[in-house]
Coordinates of C-alpha atoms and ligand atoms in Angstrom, one line a residue:
M543 CA -44.7 22.9 19.3
K544 CA -42.3 25.6 20.5
N545 CA -42.8 27.8 17.4
Q546 CA -44.9 30.2 19.4
V547 CA -42.3 30.4 22.2
V548 CA -39.5 31.2 19.7
A549 CA -41.6 33.8 17.9
E550 CA -42.6 35.5 21.1
I551 CA -38.9 35.7 22.2
F552 CA -37.9 37.1 18.9
N553 CA -40.7 39.7 19.0
T554 CA -39.7 40.7 22.5
I555 CA -36.1 41.1 21.4
A556 CA -37.2 43.3 18.5
D557 CA -39.3 45.5 20.8
L558 CA -36.5 45.8 23.3
L559 CA -34.0 46.7 20.6
D560 CA -36.5 49.2 19.2
V561 CA -36.8 50.9 22.6
K562 CA -33.0 50.9 22.9
G563 CA -32.8 52.7 19.6
E564 CA -31.2 49.9 17.5
V565 CA -31.0 50.2 13.7
F566 CA -34.2 49.3 11.9
F567 CA -32.9 46.4 9.8
K568 CA -31.7 44.5 12.9
T569 CA -35.1 44.6 14.6
R570 CA -36.8 43.9 11.3
A571 CA -34.9 40.6 11.0
Y572 CA -36.2 39.4 14.3
R573 CA -39.8 40.3 13.4
M574 CA -39.7 38.7 10.0
A575 CA -38.3 35.5 11.4
A576 CA -40.9 35.5 14.2
Q577 CA -43.7 36.0 11.7
T578 CA -42.4 33.1 9.6
I579 CA -41.8 30.7 12.5
V580 CA -45.2 31.2 14.2
T581 CA -47.0 30.1 11.1
L582 CA -44.8 27.2 10.0
D583 CA -46.6 23.9 9.8
E584 CA -43.6 22.0 11.1
D585 CA -42.4 21.9 14.6
I586 CA -39.4 24.2 15.0
E587 CA -37.8 21.8 17.4
K588 CA -37.8 19.1 14.8
I589 CA -36.3 21.4 12.2
A590 CA -33.6 22.4 14.7
N591 CA -32.8 18.7 15.6
Q592 CA -32.4 17.9 11.9
G593 CA -30.1 20.9 11.4
R594 CA -32.4 22.6 8.8
L595 CA -33.0 25.9 10.6
Q596 CA -31.2 27.9 7.9
T597 CA -33.7 26.7 5.3
I598 CA -36.3 28.8 7.0
P599 CA -36.6 32.1 5.0
G600 CA -35.0 34.9 7.0
V601 CA -33.1 32.6 9.4
G602 CA -29.3 32.9 9.1
A603 CA -26.5 31.5 11.2
A604 CA -27.0 33.9 14.1
L605 CA -30.7 33.4 14.4
A606 CA -30.3 29.6 14.0
E607 CA -28.0 29.6 17.0
K608 CA -30.5 31.5 19.1
I609 CA -33.4 29.2 18.0
K610 CA -31.2 26.1 19.0
E611 CA -30.6 27.6 22.4
I612 CA -34.4 28.3 22.9
V613 CA -35.6 24.9 21.9
T614 CA -32.9 23.1 24.1
T615 CA -33.0 25.3 27.2
G616 CA -36.4 27.1 26.9
K617 CA -34.6 30.4 27.4
L618 CA -32.2 32.8 25.6
K619 CA -29.3 34.4 27.4
Y620 CA -29.3 37.3 25.0
L621 CA -32.9 38.1 25.9
E622 CA -32.2 37.9 29.6
R623 CA -29.3 40.4 29.2
L624 CA -31.6 42.8 27.3
K625 CA -34.3 42.5 29.8
K626 CA -31.9 43.6 32.6
E627 CA -31.5 46.9 30.7
I628 CA -35.2 47.7 30.3
P629 CA -38.0 46.9 32.8
A630 CA -40.8 44.6 31.6
G631 CA -43.6 47.2 32.0
V632 CA -41.9 49.5 29.4
L633 CA -42.8 47.1 26.7
D634 CA -46.5 47.2 27.6
L635 CA -46.4 50.9 26.6
L636 CA -45.8 49.8 23.0
S637 CA -49.2 48.3 22.7
I638 CA -50.8 51.8 23.0
Q639 CA -51.9 53.4 19.8
G640 CA -49.5 56.1 18.6
L641 CA -46.7 55.2 20.9
G642 CA -43.6 54.1 19.0
P643 CA -40.3 52.9 20.4
R644 CA -38.8 56.4 20.4
K645 CA -41.6 57.9 22.5
V646 CA -41.6 54.9 24.8
A647 CA -37.9 55.3 25.3
A648 CA -38.3 59.0 26.1
L649 CA -41.1 58.2 28.7
Y650 CA -38.9 55.6 30.4
K651 CA -35.6 57.5 30.3
N652 CA -36.8 61.0 31.1
R653 CA -39.8 60.3 33.3
G654 CA -39.1 56.8 34.7
I655 CA -42.5 55.6 33.4
T656 CA -42.6 51.8 33.4
S657 CA -46.3 50.9 33.3
I658 CA -49.5 51.8 31.6
A659 CA -51.0 52.8 34.9
A660 CA -48.2 55.3 35.5
L661 CA -48.5 56.6 32.0
K662 CA -52.2 57.2 32.4
Q663 CA -51.6 59.1 35.6
A664 CA -48.8 61.2 34.1
A665 CA -50.8 62.0 30.9
S666 CA -54.0 62.9 32.7
S667 CA -52.3 65.2 35.1
G668 CA -50.5 67.1 32.3
Q669 CA -47.0 66.0 33.2
L670 CA -45.9 65.0 29.7
R671 CA -46.6 68.1 27.7
D672 CA -43.2 69.7 28.3
L673 CA -41.3 66.5 27.3
E674 CA -39.5 66.9 24.1
G675 CA -41.5 65.6 21.1
F676 CA -44.7 65.6 23.3
G677 CA -47.4 68.1 23.8
E678 CA -51.0 68.5 25.0
I679 CA -52.2 66.7 21.9
T680 CA -49.9 63.8 22.5
E681 CA -51.2 63.5 26.1
R682 CA -54.7 63.4 24.8
N683 CA -53.8 60.8 22.2
I684 CA -52.1 58.7 24.8
L685 CA -55.2 58.7 27.0
R686 CA -57.3 57.8 23.9
G687 CA -55.0 55.0 23.1
I688 CA -55.2 53.6 26.7
Q689 CA -59.0 53.9 26.5
L690 CA -59.0 51.9 23.2
L691 CA -56.9 49.2 24.9
E692 CA -59.2 49.0 27.9
K693 CA -62.2 48.7 25.7
T694 CA -61.0 45.4 24.2
S695 CA -59.1 44.1 27.2
G696 CA -60.1 40.7 28.3
R697 CA -61.2 40.0 24.7
V698 CA -59.1 38.2 22.1
L699 CA -59.1 38.5 18.3
L700 CA -61.4 36.1 16.5
H701 CA -58.6 34.0 15.0
V702 CA -57.2 33.1 18.4
A703 CA -60.5 32.0 19.8
Y704 CA -61.3 30.2 16.5
E705 CA -58.2 28.1 16.6
D706 CA -58.6 27.3 20.3
G707 CA -62.3 26.5 19.8
M708 CA -61.6 24.2 16.9
R709 CA -58.9 22.3 18.7
Y710 CA -61.2 21.8 21.7
L711 CA -64.0 20.5 19.4
T712 CA -61.7 18.0 17.8
Y713 CA -60.8 16.8 21.3
L714 CA -64.4 16.6 22.5
K715 CA -65.6 14.8 19.3
K716 CA -63.7 11.8 20.6
C717 CA -66.1 11.6 23.6
K718 CA -68.6 8.9 22.9
H719 CA -71.1 10.2 25.4
I720 CA -71.7 13.3 23.2
T721 CA -74.4 13.1 20.5
H722 CA -74.4 16.7 19.2
L723 CA -71.7 19.3 19.5
S724 CA -71.3 22.9 18.4
I725 CA -69.6 26.2 19.1
A726 CA -72.0 28.8 20.3
G727 CA -71.8 32.4 21.5
S728 CA -69.9 35.2 19.7
L729 CA -67.5 32.7 18.2
R730 CA -70.3 31.0 16.2
R731 CA -71.4 34.5 15.1
M732 CA -67.7 35.1 14.1
K733 CA -67.5 38.5 15.8
E734 CA -64.2 40.3 15.4
T735 CA -63.3 39.9 19.0
I736 CA -64.3 37.2 21.5
G737 CA -64.8 37.4 25.2
D738 CA -65.1 33.7 25.9
V739 CA -65.7 30.6 23.9
D740 CA -69.0 28.9 24.4
I741 CA -69.5 25.2 23.5
L742 CA -72.8 23.3 23.6
A743 CA -73.2 19.5 23.7
S744 CA -76.1 17.2 24.1
S745 CA -75.8 14.0 26.1
T746 CA -77.5 11.6 28.4
Q747 CA -74.4 11.4 30.5
P748 CA -73.5 15.0 31.4
V749 CA -71.3 14.1 34.3
K750 CA -69.0 12.0 32.2
V751 CA -68.9 14.7 29.5
M752 CA -67.9 17.3 32.1
E753 CA -65.1 15.0 33.3
V754 CA -63.8 14.8 29.7
F755 CA -64.2 18.6 29.3
V756 CA -62.1 19.5 32.3
S757 CA -59.4 16.9 31.4
Y758 CA -58.5 18.7 28.2
P759 CA -54.6 19.0 28.2
E760 CA -54.7 22.8 27.4
V761 CA -56.7 23.6 30.5
T762 CA -54.8 25.4 33.2
S763 CA -57.6 25.9 35.7
V764 CA -61.2 24.8 36.3
L765 CA -63.3 27.8 37.2
A766 CA -66.5 25.9 37.7
K767 CA -67.6 22.3 37.3
G768 CA -71.3 21.3 37.4
T769 CA -73.6 18.9 35.7
T770 CA -75.0 21.3 33.1
K771 CA -72.3 24.0 33.0
S772 CA -68.6 24.1 33.4
S773 CA -66.0 26.8 32.8
V774 CA -62.2 26.4 32.3
L775 CA -59.3 28.6 31.5
L776 CA -56.9 27.6 28.8
N777 CA -53.1 28.1 28.9
D778 CA -53.5 31.3 26.9
N779 CA -56.0 32.6 29.5
L780 CA -59.0 32.3 27.2
Q781 CA -62.1 31.1 29.1
V782 CA -64.2 28.3 27.6
D783 CA -67.8 27.5 28.8
L784 CA -69.5 24.2 28.2
R785 CA -73.2 23.5 28.5
V786 CA -74.6 20.1 28.3
V787 CA -78.3 19.7 27.5
E788 CA -80.8 17.0 26.6
E789 CA -81.5 16.1 23.0
K790 CA -84.9 17.7 22.9
S791 CA -83.5 21.0 24.0
Y792 CA -80.4 21.0 21.8
G793 CA -81.8 23.4 19.2
A794 CA -83.3 25.7 21.7
A795 CA -80.1 25.8 23.7
L796 CA -78.0 26.4 20.6
Q797 CA -80.2 29.3 19.6
Y798 CA -80.1 30.7 23.1
F799 CA -76.4 30.4 23.7
T800 CA -75.4 31.6 20.2
G801 CA -77.0 35.0 20.9
S802 CA -76.5 37.7 20.5
K803 CA -78.3 38.8 23.6
E804 CA -80.0 41.6 21.6
H805 CA -81.2 39.1 18.9
N806 CA -82.5 36.8 21.6
V807 CA -84.4 39.5 23.4
T808 CA -86.2 40.5 20.2
L809 CA -86.9 36.9 19.2
R810 CA -88.4 36.1 22.6
G811 CA -90.6 39.2 22.4
I812 CA -91.9 38.1 19.0
A813 CA -92.5 34.6 20.3
I814 CA -94.6 35.9 23.1
R815 CA -96.7 38.0 20.8
K816 CA -97.4 34.9 18.8
G817 CA -98.5 32.9 21.9
Y818 CA -95.3 31.1 22.7
K819 CA -92.7 31.1 25.4
L820 CA -89.1 30.7 24.3
N821 CA -86.2 29.7 26.5
E822 CA -83.0 27.6 26.4
Y823 CA -85.1 24.4 26.9
G824 CA -87.5 24.9 24.0
L825 CA -90.4 26.6 22.5
F826 CA -93.6 26.2 24.6
E827 CA -97.2 27.2 24.3
K828 CA -97.7 30.2 26.5
K829 CA -101.0 29.2 28.0
T830 CA -100.4 25.5 28.6
D831 CA -96.6 25.3 28.9
K832 CA -96.8 22.5 26.4
Y833 CA -93.5 21.7 24.6
V834 CA -93.8 22.7 20.9
T835 CA -90.3 22.2 19.5
G836 CA -86.7 22.5 20.5
K837 CA -84.5 19.9 18.7
T838 CA -83.2 22.2 16.0
E839 CA -82.8 25.9 15.5
G840 CA -84.5 25.7 12.2
D841 CA -87.7 24.3 13.8
I842 CA -87.8 27.1 16.3
Y843 CA -87.3 29.9 13.8
K844 CA -89.9 28.3 11.5
K845 CA -92.6 28.0 14.2
I846 CA -92.2 31.6 15.2
G847 CA -92.6 32.5 11.5
F848 CA -89.1 33.1 10.1
S849 CA -86.8 31.4 7.8
Y850 CA -83.5 30.2 9.3
I851 CA -81.3 33.1 10.3
E852 CA -77.5 32.4 9.9
P853 CA -75.5 33.0 13.1
E854 CA -73.5 35.8 11.6
L855 CA -76.7 37.8 11.1
R856 CA -78.0 37.5 14.6
E857 CA -77.1 41.0 15.9
N858 CA -80.6 42.5 15.8
R859 CA -79.7 44.7 12.8
G860 CA -82.8 44.1 10.7
E861 CA -82.5 40.3 10.3
F862 CA -86.1 39.7 11.6
E863 CA -87.7 42.1 9.3
A864 CA -85.7 40.7 6.3
A865 CA -86.6 37.1 7.4
E866 CA -90.2 37.9 7.7
K867 CA -90.3 39.3 4.2
K868 CA -88.2 36.4 2.9
R869 CA -85.5 38.9 1.9
L870 CA -82.6 37.5 3.9
P871 CA -79.4 37.5 1.8
T872 CA -78.0 34.1 0.7
L873 CA -74.7 34.7 2.4
V874 CA -71.4 34.1 0.7
G875 CA -70.1 30.7 1.7
Y876 CA -66.8 29.9 3.3
D877 CA -66.0 27.6 0.4
D878 CA -67.0 30.1 -2.3
I879 CA -63.6 31.8 -2.5
R880 CA -61.5 31.0 -5.5
G881 CA -58.5 33.0 -4.8
D882 CA -56.8 35.7 -2.7
F883 CA -56.1 39.2 -4.1
H884 CA -53.8 40.5 -1.4
V885 CA -50.5 38.6 -0.8
H886 CA -47.0 40.0 -0.2
S887 CA -44.0 38.2 -1.5
L888 CA -40.2 38.3 -0.9
W889 CA -40.2 41.1 -3.5
S890 CA -41.4 43.5 -0.7
D891 CA -42.0 42.6 2.9
G892 CA -43.3 39.1 2.6
S893 CA -41.2 36.1 3.6
D894 CA -42.1 33.6 0.9
S895 CA -41.3 33.6 -2.8
V896 CA -44.0 34.0 -5.5
E897 CA -43.6 30.4 -6.4
T898 CA -44.1 29.2 -2.9
L899 CA -47.1 31.4 -2.5
A900 CA -48.6 30.2 -5.8
Q901 CA -48.1 26.6 -4.8
A902 CA -49.8 27.2 -1.5
A903 CA -52.7 28.8 -3.2
Q904 CA -53.0 25.9 -5.5
Q905 CA -53.0 23.5 -2.6
K906 CA -55.9 25.5 -1.1
G907 CA -57.8 24.7 -4.3
Y908 CA -57.6 28.3 -5.5
S909 CA -57.6 29.2 -9.2
F910 CA -55.7 32.4 -8.8
I911 CA -53.5 34.4 -6.5
G912 CA -52.8 38.1 -6.6
I913 CA -49.3 39.1 -5.6
T914 CA -49.4 42.7 -4.3
D915 CA -46.2 44.1 -3.1
H916 CA -45.7 47.5 -1.8
S917 CA -44.9 50.6 -3.9
Q918 CA -41.6 52.4 -4.2
S919 CA -41.9 55.1 -1.5
L920 CA -42.8 52.7 1.2
R921 CA -39.1 52.0 2.1
I922 CA -39.8 50.4 5.5
A923 CA -41.7 47.7 3.7
N924 CA -39.1 47.4 0.9
G925 CA -41.4 48.9 -1.8
L926 CA -40.6 48.0 -5.4
T927 CA -38.9 50.3 -7.8
E928 CA -39.9 50.4 -11.4
E929 CA -36.9 48.3 -12.3
D930 CA -38.0 45.7 -9.7
I931 CA -41.4 45.6 -11.2
Q932 CA -40.1 44.6 -14.6
K933 CA -38.2 41.7 -13.1
K934 CA -41.2 40.7 -11.0
L935 CA -43.4 40.7 -14.1
K936 CA -40.9 38.5 -15.9
E937 CA -40.8 36.1 -13.0
I938 CA -44.5 35.8 -12.8
E939 CA -44.7 35.3 -16.6
R940 CA -42.3 32.4 -16.2
L941 CA -44.1 31.0 -13.2
N942 CA -47.5 31.1 -15.0
K943 CA -46.0 28.8 -17.6
K944 CA -44.5 26.5 -15.0
L945 CA -47.6 26.3 -12.9
P946 CA -50.5 26.0 -15.4
D947 CA -53.1 25.1 -12.8
I948 CA -53.0 28.4 -11.0
R949 CA -53.1 31.9 -12.4
I950 CA -50.7 34.3 -10.8
L951 CA -51.9 37.9 -11.1
C952 CA -49.3 40.6 -10.8
G953 CA -50.8 43.3 -8.6
T954 CA -49.5 46.1 -6.5
E955 CA -50.5 47.7 -3.2
C956 CA -49.7 51.3 -4.3
D957 CA -49.4 54.1 -1.8
I958 CA -51.8 57.0 -2.0
K959 CA -49.6 60.1 -1.3
T960 CA -51.0 62.8 0.9
D961 CA -52.2 64.8 -2.0
G962 CA -54.0 61.9 -3.5
T963 CA -51.6 61.2 -6.3
L964 CA -50.3 57.7 -6.6
D965 CA -46.8 56.3 -5.9
Y966 CA -46.4 55.1 -9.5
P967 CA -47.0 56.9 -12.8
N968 CA -49.8 55.6 -15.1
K969 CA -47.3 54.0 -17.5
V970 CA -46.3 51.7 -14.6
L971 CA -49.8 51.2 -13.1
K972 CA -51.1 50.0 -16.4
Q973 CA -48.6 47.1 -16.5
F974 CA -50.2 45.4 -13.5
D975 CA -53.0 42.9 -13.7
F976 CA -54.8 44.9 -11.1
V977 CA -54.1 47.8 -8.8
Y978 CA -54.9 48.2 -5.1
I979 CA -54.4 51.6 -3.5
A980 CA -53.8 52.2 0.2
V981 CA -52.9 54.7 2.8
H982 CA -49.8 53.8 4.8
T983 CA -48.5 57.2 5.8
S984 CA -49.8 60.4 7.4
F985 CA -52.7 58.7 9.2
K986 CA -53.5 61.8 11.2
M987 CA -54.7 64.0 8.4
E988 CA -57.9 66.1 8.8
R989 CA -61.1 64.4 7.8
E990 CA -61.7 66.5 4.7
A991 CA -58.2 66.2 3.4
M992 CA -58.0 62.4 4.1
T993 CA -61.3 61.9 2.3
K994 CA -60.2 63.9 -0.7
R995 CA -56.9 62.1 -0.7
I996 CA -58.4 58.6 -1.0
I997 CA -61.1 59.7 -3.4
R998 CA -58.6 61.3 -5.7
G999 CA -56.7 58.1 -5.7
M1000 CA -59.9 56.2 -6.7
T1001 CA -60.4 58.5 -9.7
N1002 CA -57.2 57.1 -11.4
E1003 CA -58.4 55.0 -14.3
Y1004 CA -56.0 52.1 -13.5
V1005 CA -57.2 51.7 -9.9
D1006 CA -59.3 48.6 -9.2
F1007 CA -59.4 48.2 -5.4
V1008 CA -58.9 50.1 -2.1
A1009 CA -57.0 48.1 0.5
H1010 CA -58.1 48.2 4.1
P1011 CA -60.2 51.3 3.5
T1012 CA -60.3 52.7 7.0
G1013 CA -56.8 51.7 8.3
R1014 CA -58.0 50.6 11.7
L1015 CA -56.2 48.0 13.8
I1016 CA -58.4 46.3 16.3
S1017 CA -57.5 47.5 19.8
K1018 CA -54.4 49.2 18.5
R1019 CA -55.3 52.0 16.1
D1020 CA -58.5 53.9 15.4
P1021 CA -59.6 54.2 11.8
Y1022 CA -58.2 57.3 10.2
D1023 CA -60.6 60.2 10.1
V1024 CA -62.4 59.7 6.8
D1025 CA -66.0 60.3 5.6
L1026 CA -67.0 56.7 4.9
Q1027 CA -70.2 57.7 3.1
Q1028 CA -68.3 59.8 0.7
L1029 CA -65.7 57.0 0.2
I1030 CA -68.6 54.6 -0.6
D1031 CA -70.2 57.0 -3.0
A1032 CA -66.9 57.5 -4.8
A1033 CA -66.3 53.7 -4.9
Q1034 CA -69.7 53.3 -6.5
E1035 CA -69.2 56.1 -9.0
H1036 CA -65.7 55.1 -10.1
N1037 CA -66.4 51.4 -10.1
V1038 CA -63.7 50.7 -7.6
R1039 CA -64.1 47.8 -5.3
L1040 CA -63.5 48.1 -1.5
E1041 CA -61.5 45.5 0.2
I1042 CA -62.5 43.5 3.2
N1043 CA -59.1 42.9 4.5
A1044 CA -59.0 39.5 6.2
F1045 CA -55.9 39.9 8.4
P1046 CA -57.2 39.2 11.9
D1047 CA -56.3 42.6 13.5
R1048 CA -57.7 44.5 10.5
L1049 CA -61.0 43.1 9.3
D1050 CA -61.4 46.3 7.4
L1051 CA -64.0 47.3 6.1
D1052 CA -65.7 46.0 9.2
D1053 CA -69.1 44.3 9.1
T1054 CA -71.3 47.4 9.5
A1055 CA -69.3 49.4 7.0
A1056 CA -69.5 46.5 4.5
K1057 CA -73.3 46.4 4.9
L1058 CA -73.5 50.2 4.3
A1059 CA -71.3 49.9 1.2
K1060 CA -73.4 47.0 -0.2
D1061 CA -76.6 49.0 0.4
H1062 CA -75.1 51.6 -1.9
G1063 CA -74.2 49.3 -4.7
V1064 CA -70.5 48.9 -4.0
G1065 CA -68.6 45.7 -5.0
F1066 CA -66.0 44.0 -2.8
V1067 CA -62.7 42.1 -2.9
L1068 CA -61.3 39.9 -0.1
G1069 CA -57.6 39.9 0.6
T1070 CA -55.7 38.3 3.4
D1071 CA -52.7 40.7 3.4
S1072 CA -50.6 37.7 3.8
H1073 CA -46.9 38.1 4.5
N1074 CA -46.3 34.4 4.3
S1075 CA -48.1 31.4 2.8
N1076 CA -49.7 30.4 6.1
H1077 CA -51.5 33.7 6.4
M1078 CA -53.7 32.8 3.5
E1079 CA -55.7 30.8 6.1
F1080 CA -57.0 34.1 7.4
M1081 CA -59.4 34.2 4.4
R1082 CA -62.1 32.7 6.6
Y1083 CA -62.2 35.8 8.8
G1084 CA -62.6 38.0 5.8
V1085 CA -65.5 35.8 4.6
A1086 CA -66.9 35.9 8.2
T1087 CA -66.8 39.7 8.1
A1088 CA -68.5 39.7 4.7
R1089 CA -71.2 37.4 6.0
R1090 CA -71.7 39.7 9.0
G1091 CA -72.1 42.5 6.5
W1092 CA -74.9 40.6 4.7
L1093 CA -72.8 40.1 1.6
E1094 CA -73.7 37.5 -1.1
K1095 CA -71.5 35.7 -3.5
K1096 CA -72.2 38.1 -6.3
D1097 CA -70.9 41.0 -4.2
I1098 CA -67.4 39.6 -4.0
L1099 CA -65.0 39.3 -6.9
N1100 CA -63.1 36.4 -5.3
T1101 CA -66.1 34.1 -6.0
Y1102 CA -66.1 34.7 -9.7
S1103 CA -64.6 32.3 -12.2
L1104 CA -61.1 33.1 -13.3
S1105 CA -62.2 34.0 -16.8
Q1106 CA -64.8 36.4 -15.4
I1107 CA -62.1 38.0 -13.2
E1108 CA -59.7 38.3 -16.1
K1109 CA -62.3 39.9 -18.1
I1110 CA -63.3 42.4 -15.4
L1111 CA -59.8 43.3 -14.6
G1112 CA -58.5 43.2 -18.2
A1113 CA -55.8 40.9 -17.0
Ligands
LIG1487 P1 -68.6 37.4 24.2 O1 -68.3 36.1 25.0 O2 -68.5 38.6 25.1 O3 -67.7 37.5 23.1 O4 -70.1 37.3 23.7 P2 -71.2 36.2 23.7 O5 -72.3 36.6 22.8 O6 -70.5 34.9 23.4 O7 -71.7 36.3 25.2 P3 -71.7 35.2 26.4 O8 -70.5 34.3 26.3 O9 -71.8 36.1 27.6 O10 -73.1 34.5 26.3 C1 -73.3 33.6 25.3 C2 -74.7 33.7 24.7 O11 -75.6 33.4 25.8 C3 -75.0 35.1 24.3 O12 -74.6 35.4 23.0 C4 -76.5 35.1 24.5 C5 -76.8 34.2 25.6 N1 -77.0 35.0 26.8 C6 -76.1 35.2 27.8 N2 -76.7 36.0 28.7 C7 -77.9 36.3 28.3 C8 -79.0 37.0 28.8 O13 -79.0 37.6 29.9 N3 -80.2 37.1 28.1 C9 -80.3 36.4 26.9 N4 -81.4 36.5 26.2 N5 -79.3 35.7 26.4 C10 -78.1 35.6 27.1
LIG1488 CA1 -68.9 34.0 24.7
LIG1489 CA1 -69.8 32.5 27.9

């Protein structure tokens, strides 16, 4: 499918136009179209060949022409022209936290900076502070942003590795020499970023399995090929490792290669104290080296004296103690979710209609969907006026009659202003089925002011949930400075649920914050923050984060029955 190619070109155009200083609505059109195209189920080439491009939301005649050119020639002349105006490295600067198009343009035009390395050099030697709109603080922020980027470089977001890993598994499953097959490593633990994908197989014909492994069509280079271990690079540069073991070691190897390393080190220590030796081949008696068990993970944990520990818990964060006391949580399941609370529609900055979204939710087997468009002052996301809300409420009422198998809840993602007041008056807020509040502006406030701001928002009687409570974007933006403990206490006190936002670069609250909040009696909601119907798939990453935060079904409103939810929300 060329969808990814088209989307990438459109995003690059938008970036280039931004740096050039083009008007906002023009770049937005490219970004919206890219966002839609990349998540279409259908091949864009097929749509183009059938002359249906303009049926894609946000694609008009001009964009349709450009898509046609891309799918037929693989290139776009317009992009080539733009690229001649601005060197490639300049766009890299946009990935640094806090650097918007205007600052990037200034760095390029006034200082000739065309790479992250050059920027780092200039910022650390104090050469930027006298540039208009910059200062010593900007320099420090730039260095911090570069550091953040370096910290996660070489790692990919969970959803990228998950999709690659699942496609690879589907391919390997066809190999008849493989008896057992599983994802291992950080991907099995569903960590928020992934270094490389680990796959484990059992077979009596490892050589043949390796041959199949390296012949996968998405492989661009084979880094190593042996009889027990091979490594390849995929066309998106992600590394995948495969280990092949014997049947009797499969459970031990799965346990070992799932990690985390910290979990394994602790487990091995405990095994030794109990008279065993544990490695990737099995559990053995320490004195005699006699094989005790190794076929399944469950057997190994049991022999050492624990109940089974779910992969998402294997981070050495208290799971052994809990397992020993039989107090491990029964984690929320990936199939326990009955609906999505955080979905944007065409009314604000989403690219699908409420009806399309509701039908997609129904297809997923959901019993409800919460449509949460932005509030009035968030102009860049086309926030809704009070008048729009009346129309939206009417539309949802009509659709609820038309689609009796799914309940559409009319929500809002209402901005918290800097003083903690909300972007709609109470007489408007009370008309929604539920109210999310969120920070989308003035991220740089002082800790105390930011904490007060959000807590004041939570005290409003119509507020139900706080969306993406810390505002972080993985590898792109630090959380805003907020006292998490105070936020958690306020959530508990005012009976406001905190969101685990499932959008892959947010996952906010993160796993450790979620655990902390749970330990203080806070309830949760999951929301994908979808901007089109395909984004609803991201729910699994929200569930994963919840599981990594030790959350159970009862902690998460999305697992409740519709009638319970309606009762709780008064909807
Ligand atoms: P990643 O790839 O950085 O996202 O994280 P992992 O956890 O997938 O790490 P990776 O791919 O280096 O290794 C996979 C698993 O193998 C790891 O989770 C635990 C196990 N492992 C690797 N090296 C060691 C080690 O030195 N000691 C122990 N006990 N286990 C290890
Ligand atoms: Ca790995
Ligand atoms: Ca690995």
